Amino acid sequence: MRFTPLLRGALLLPLFLALPARAAAQETPEEVALAYFEHFKEGRLAELTALTHPRALAWFKNALITALEQDSADAADLDVDALRVLPPDSVYLRMLNAAPEGNRLGALMVDMRMEPLGHLAQGDSLAHVVYVGRGNLMGAEAAQTMAVTLRRHQDRWLVDPGDGLLGMLGTSVMYLLIAATMEGRTTGAARARP
């Protein structure tokens, strides 16, 4: 069977029309890491959670429930049985929304910037995005080079902060330390004034 150029074009047109949309949907690890940072910075916690790898969300849920079962004082404030039936992303989002530091960190991070330098691929499903975090810290420009890990999940990159509470909150740990430092120095300076 021989296809005319017009018929061949008509058969291939849907394929070519689908390619740009599919290519645009495949974000680079750098784009995903930058979006994750911006969502955190602007307090868009549902979007941040959507960019977190399911493996990390499941680990966080299990670790939280285990910790609550071992500490009856904290467990009294939370219904552990209710947490057990929630999906991992809902548990993570609930904990992010409950964190009292969230709004304060967003205010401190207004001038923080993330400048991706590139990524190091580890196989075809793991990438480490190296970036420089920049911002104004007590009147001085501060910069710190860091990395964030991303894993593929259903043909897209998602942030995988790793196993461990500090890993799950890794993107915000630096800002928590900055906030504590700023609060301590601001409070100390305020006390020193008459």
mmCIF file of C-alpha atoms in Angstrom:
data_model
loop_
_atom_site.group_PDB
_atom_site.id
_atom_site.type_symbol
_atom_site.label_atom_id
_atom_site.label_comp_id
_atom_site.label_asym_id
_atom_site.label_seq_id
_atom_site.Cartn_x
_atom_site.Cartn_y
_atom_site.Cartn_z
ATOM 1 C CA MET A 1 0.000 0.000 0.000
ATOM 2 C CA ARG A 2 1.362 3.360 -0.998
ATOM 3 C CA PHE A 3 0.500 6.581 0.861
ATOM 4 C CA THR A 4 0.350 9.883 -0.948
ATOM 5 C CA PRO A 5 2.223 12.767 0.680
ATOM 6 C CA LEU A 6 -1.100 14.374 1.621
ATOM 7 C CA LEU A 7 -2.409 11.192 3.264
ATOM 8 C CA ARG A 8 0.933 10.608 5.014
ATOM 9 C CA GLY A 9 0.820 14.172 6.330
ATOM 10 C CA ALA A 10 -2.744 13.709 7.572
ATOM 11 C CA LEU A 11 -1.752 10.524 9.406
ATOM 12 C CA LEU A 12 1.333 12.070 11.017
ATOM 13 C CA LEU A 13 -0.212 15.452 11.896
ATOM 14 C CA PRO A 14 -1.740 14.277 15.220
ATOM 15 C CA LEU A 15 1.639 12.879 16.253
ATOM 16 C CA PHE A 16 3.452 16.130 15.491
ATOM 17 C CA LEU A 17 0.779 18.196 17.228
ATOM 18 C CA ALA A 18 1.151 16.080 20.365
ATOM 19 C CA LEU A 19 4.952 16.400 20.516
ATOM 20 C CA PRO A 20 5.266 20.078 21.538
ATOM 21 C CA ALA A 21 2.667 19.682 24.284
ATOM 22 C CA ARG A 22 4.385 16.572 25.607
ATOM 23 C CA ALA A 23 7.827 18.230 25.472
ATOM 24 C CA ALA A 24 6.528 21.313 27.285
ATOM 25 C CA ALA A 25 5.030 19.137 30.033
ATOM 26 C CA GLN A 26 8.401 17.544 30.783
ATOM 27 C CA GLU A 27 10.042 20.059 33.068
ATOM 28 C CA THR A 28 13.744 19.947 33.782
ATOM 29 C CA PRO A 29 14.965 19.124 37.297
ATOM 30 C CA GLU A 30 16.078 22.765 37.635
ATOM 31 C CA GLU A 31 12.594 24.060 36.762
ATOM 32 C CA VAL A 32 10.939 21.751 39.281
ATOM 33 C CA ALA A 33 13.421 22.666 42.050
ATOM 34 C CA LEU A 34 12.880 26.374 41.356
ATOM 35 C CA ALA A 35 9.083 25.950 41.409
ATOM 36 C CA TYR A 36 9.339 24.008 44.708
ATOM 37 C CA PHE A 37 11.371 26.838 46.253
ATOM 38 C CA GLU A 38 8.974 29.514 44.959
ATOM 39 C CA HIS A 39 5.936 27.619 46.294
ATOM 40 C CA PHE A 40 7.599 27.367 49.713
ATOM 41 C CA LYS A 41 8.660 31.011 49.642
ATOM 42 C CA GLU A 42 5.170 32.218 48.749
ATOM 43 C CA GLY A 43 3.350 29.851 51.118
ATOM 44 C CA ARG A 44 1.684 27.807 48.360
ATOM 45 C CA LEU A 45 1.862 24.635 50.403
ATOM 46 C CA ALA A 46 -0.549 22.541 48.319
ATOM 47 C CA GLU A 47 1.580 23.195 45.234
ATOM 48 C CA LEU A 48 4.751 22.445 47.209
ATOM 49 C CA THR A 49 3.252 19.154 48.386
ATOM 50 C CA ALA A 50 2.281 18.275 44.798
ATOM 51 C CA LEU A 51 5.963 18.613 43.819
ATOM 52 C CA THR A 52 7.110 16.289 46.642
ATOM 53 C CA HIS A 53 7.854 12.681 45.660
ATOM 54 C CA PRO A 54 5.318 10.102 46.962
ATOM 55 C CA ARG A 55 8.143 8.017 48.491
ATOM 56 C CA ALA A 56 9.137 10.955 50.686
ATOM 57 C CA LEU A 57 5.514 11.723 51.588
ATOM 58 C CA ALA A 58 4.933 8.099 52.647
ATOM 59 C CA TRP A 59 8.126 8.126 54.715
ATOM 60 C CA PHE A 60 7.064 11.365 56.439
ATOM 61 C CA LYS A 61 3.609 9.990 57.291
ATOM 62 C CA ASN A 62 5.038 6.759 58.743
ATOM 63 C CA ALA A 63 7.723 8.600 60.716
ATOM 64 C CA LEU A 64 5.191 11.078 62.115
ATOM 65 C CA ILE A 65 2.779 8.350 63.215
ATOM 66 C CA THR A 66 5.617 6.354 64.802
ATOM 67 C CA ALA A 67 6.835 9.447 66.671
ATOM 68 C CA LEU A 68 3.324 10.305 67.874
ATOM 69 C CA GLU A 69 2.754 6.745 69.088
ATOM 70 C CA GLN A 70 5.914 7.006 71.185
ATOM 71 C CA ASP A 71 5.154 10.461 72.622
ATOM 72 C CA SER A 72 1.754 10.552 74.282
ATOM 73 C CA ALA A 73 1.993 14.310 74.975
ATOM 74 C CA ASP A 74 2.155 15.158 71.256
ATOM 75 C CA ALA A 75 -0.305 12.402 70.338
ATOM 76 C CA ALA A 76 -2.919 14.008 72.598
ATOM 77 C CA ASP A 77 -2.984 17.042 70.275
ATOM 78 C CA LEU A 78 -3.410 14.950 67.128
ATOM 79 C CA ASP A 79 -5.754 12.105 66.272
ATOM 80 C CA VAL A 80 -3.245 9.425 65.249
ATOM 81 C CA ASP A 81 -6.008 7.105 64.011
ATOM 82 C CA ALA A 82 -7.305 9.865 61.724
ATOM 83 C CA LEU A 83 -3.777 10.429 60.376
ATOM 84 C CA ARG A 84 -3.433 6.710 59.600
ATOM 85 C CA VAL A 85 -6.325 6.768 57.119
ATOM 86 C CA LEU A 86 -5.292 9.979 55.374
ATOM 87 C CA PRO A 87 -3.189 9.764 52.219
ATOM 88 C CA PRO A 88 0.474 10.729 52.756
ATOM 89 C CA ASP A 89 0.166 14.012 50.825
ATOM 90 C CA SER A 90 -2.736 15.099 53.065
ATOM 91 C CA VAL A 91 -0.736 14.337 56.216
ATOM 92 C CA TYR A 92 2.257 16.318 54.924
ATOM 93 C CA LEU A 93 0.082 19.264 53.900
ATOM 94 C CA ARG A 94 -1.701 19.230 57.254
ATOM 95 C CA MET A 95 1.644 19.368 59.100
ATOM 96 C CA LEU A 96 2.960 22.167 56.861
ATOM 97 C CA ASN A 97 -0.184 24.206 57.486
ATOM 98 C CA ALA A 98 0.086 23.614 61.235
ATOM 99 C CA ALA A 99 3.691 24.843 61.437
ATOM 100 C CA PRO A 100 3.657 28.227 63.214
ATOM 101 C CA GLU A 101 6.878 29.306 61.497
ATOM 102 C CA GLY A 102 5.323 29.161 58.036
ATOM 103 C CA ASN A 103 4.069 32.730 57.767
ATOM 104 C CA ARG A 104 7.153 34.208 59.403
ATOM 105 C CA LEU A 105 9.469 32.267 57.120
ATOM 106 C CA GLY A 106 7.575 33.505 54.075
ATOM 107 C CA ALA A 107 8.099 37.094 55.212
ATOM 108 C CA LEU A 108 11.813 36.496 55.800
ATOM 109 C CA MET A 109 12.204 34.853 52.420
ATOM 110 C CA VAL A 110 10.717 37.675 50.342
ATOM 111 C CA ASP A 111 14.123 38.653 48.985
ATOM 112 C CA MET A 112 15.569 35.127 48.941
ATOM 113 C CA ARG A 113 16.443 33.801 45.512
ATOM 114 C CA MET A 114 17.332 30.383 44.201
ATOM 115 C CA GLU A 115 19.691 30.318 41.247
ATOM 116 C CA PRO A 116 20.016 26.816 39.778
ATOM 117 C CA LEU A 117 23.518 26.066 38.488
ATOM 118 C CA GLY A 118 22.617 22.759 36.839
ATOM 119 C CA HIS A 119 22.003 19.178 37.792
ATOM 120 C CA LEU A 120 23.942 15.980 38.159
ATOM 121 C CA ALA A 121 22.087 12.957 36.810
ATOM 122 C CA GLN A 122 22.422 9.699 38.700
ATOM 123 C CA GLY A 123 20.965 7.196 36.267
ATOM 124 C CA ASP A 124 17.774 8.151 34.478
ATOM 125 C CA SER A 125 15.487 8.560 37.489
ATOM 126 C CA LEU A 126 17.551 10.552 39.996
ATOM 127 C CA ALA A 127 18.970 14.074 39.697
ATOM 128 C CA HIS A 128 20.672 16.423 42.133
ATOM 129 C CA VAL A 129 20.079 20.106 41.373
ATOM 130 C CA VAL A 130 22.911 22.323 42.559
ATOM 131 C CA TYR A 131 21.867 25.884 43.277
ATOM 132 C CA VAL A 132 22.973 29.061 44.996
ATOM 133 C CA GLY A 133 20.544 30.461 47.548
ATOM 134 C CA ARG A 134 20.962 34.237 47.824
ATOM 135 C CA GLY A 135 19.354 36.796 50.051
ATOM 136 C CA ASN A 136 19.817 39.706 52.365
ATOM 137 C CA LEU A 137 20.797 38.568 55.838
ATOM 138 C CA MET A 138 20.842 41.389 58.381
ATOM 139 C CA GLY A 139 21.798 43.968 55.767
ATOM 140 C CA ALA A 140 24.458 41.888 54.041
ATOM 141 C CA GLU A 141 24.142 39.831 50.876
ATOM 142 C CA ALA A 142 24.463 36.162 51.811
ATOM 143 C CA ALA A 143 24.890 33.176 49.514
ATOM 144 C CA GLN A 144 25.003 29.438 50.117
ATOM 145 C CA THR A 145 25.555 26.687 47.551
ATOM 146 C CA MET A 146 23.295 23.694 48.155
ATOM 147 C CA ALA A 147 21.725 20.744 46.372
ATOM 148 C CA VAL A 148 18.258 19.239 46.288
ATOM 149 C CA THR A 149 17.445 15.715 45.083
ATOM 150 C CA LEU A 150 14.695 14.949 42.585
ATOM 151 C CA ARG A 151 13.326 11.564 41.497
ATOM 152 C CA ARG A 152 11.235 10.639 38.508
ATOM 153 C CA HIS A 153 7.659 9.626 39.189
ATOM 154 C CA GLN A 154 5.269 8.863 36.328
ATOM 155 C CA ASP A 155 7.436 10.671 33.755
ATOM 156 C CA ARG A 156 7.990 13.827 35.783
ATOM 157 C CA TRP A 157 10.554 15.085 38.248
ATOM 158 C CA LEU A 158 9.532 15.530 41.895
ATOM 159 C CA VAL A 159 11.551 16.739 44.873
ATOM 160 C CA ASP A 160 12.668 13.937 47.187
ATOM 161 C CA PRO A 161 14.105 15.526 50.319
ATOM 162 C CA GLY A 162 15.259 12.142 51.579
ATOM 163 C CA ASP A 163 14.662 9.997 54.605
ATOM 164 C CA GLY A 164 14.676 11.886 57.842
ATOM 165 C CA LEU A 165 12.811 14.824 59.290
ATOM 166 C CA LEU A 166 15.609 17.235 58.454
ATOM 167 C CA GLY A 167 15.593 15.892 54.917
ATOM 168 C CA MET A 168 11.841 16.420 54.569
ATOM 169 C CA LEU A 169 12.158 19.941 55.837
ATOM 170 C CA GLY A 170 15.564 20.437 54.224
ATOM 171 C CA THR A 171 14.496 23.237 51.940
ATOM 172 C CA SER A 172 13.387 25.231 54.947
ATOM 173 C CA VAL A 173 16.066 24.315 57.506
ATOM 174 C CA MET A 174 18.436 27.006 56.257
ATOM 175 C CA TYR A 175 15.685 29.589 56.591
ATOM 176 C CA LEU A 176 14.780 28.402 60.083
ATOM 177 C CA LEU A 177 18.402 28.901 61.101
ATOM 178 C CA ILE A 178 18.451 32.340 59.491
ATOM 179 C CA ALA A 179 15.219 33.249 61.286
ATOM 180 C CA ALA A 180 16.590 32.108 64.648
ATOM 181 C CA THR A 181 19.806 34.050 64.078
ATOM 182 C CA MET A 182 17.939 37.179 63.037
ATOM 183 C CA GLU A 183 15.564 36.943 65.984
ATOM 184 C CA GLY A 184 18.411 36.483 68.445
ATOM 185 C CA ARG A 185 20.414 39.401 67.073
ATOM 186 C CA THR A 186 17.380 41.668 66.691
ATOM 187 C CA THR A 187 16.174 40.892 70.213
ATOM 188 C CA GLY A 188 19.664 41.364 71.608
ATOM 189 C CA ALA A 189 20.112 44.656 69.752
ATOM 190 C CA ALA A 190 16.712 45.878 70.954
ATOM 191 C CA ARG A 191 17.638 45.071 74.546
ATOM 192 C CA ALA A 192 20.949 46.874 74.229
ATOM 193 C CA ARG A 193 19.235 50.131 73.244
ATOM 194 C CA PRO A 194 17.999 52.404 76.025
#
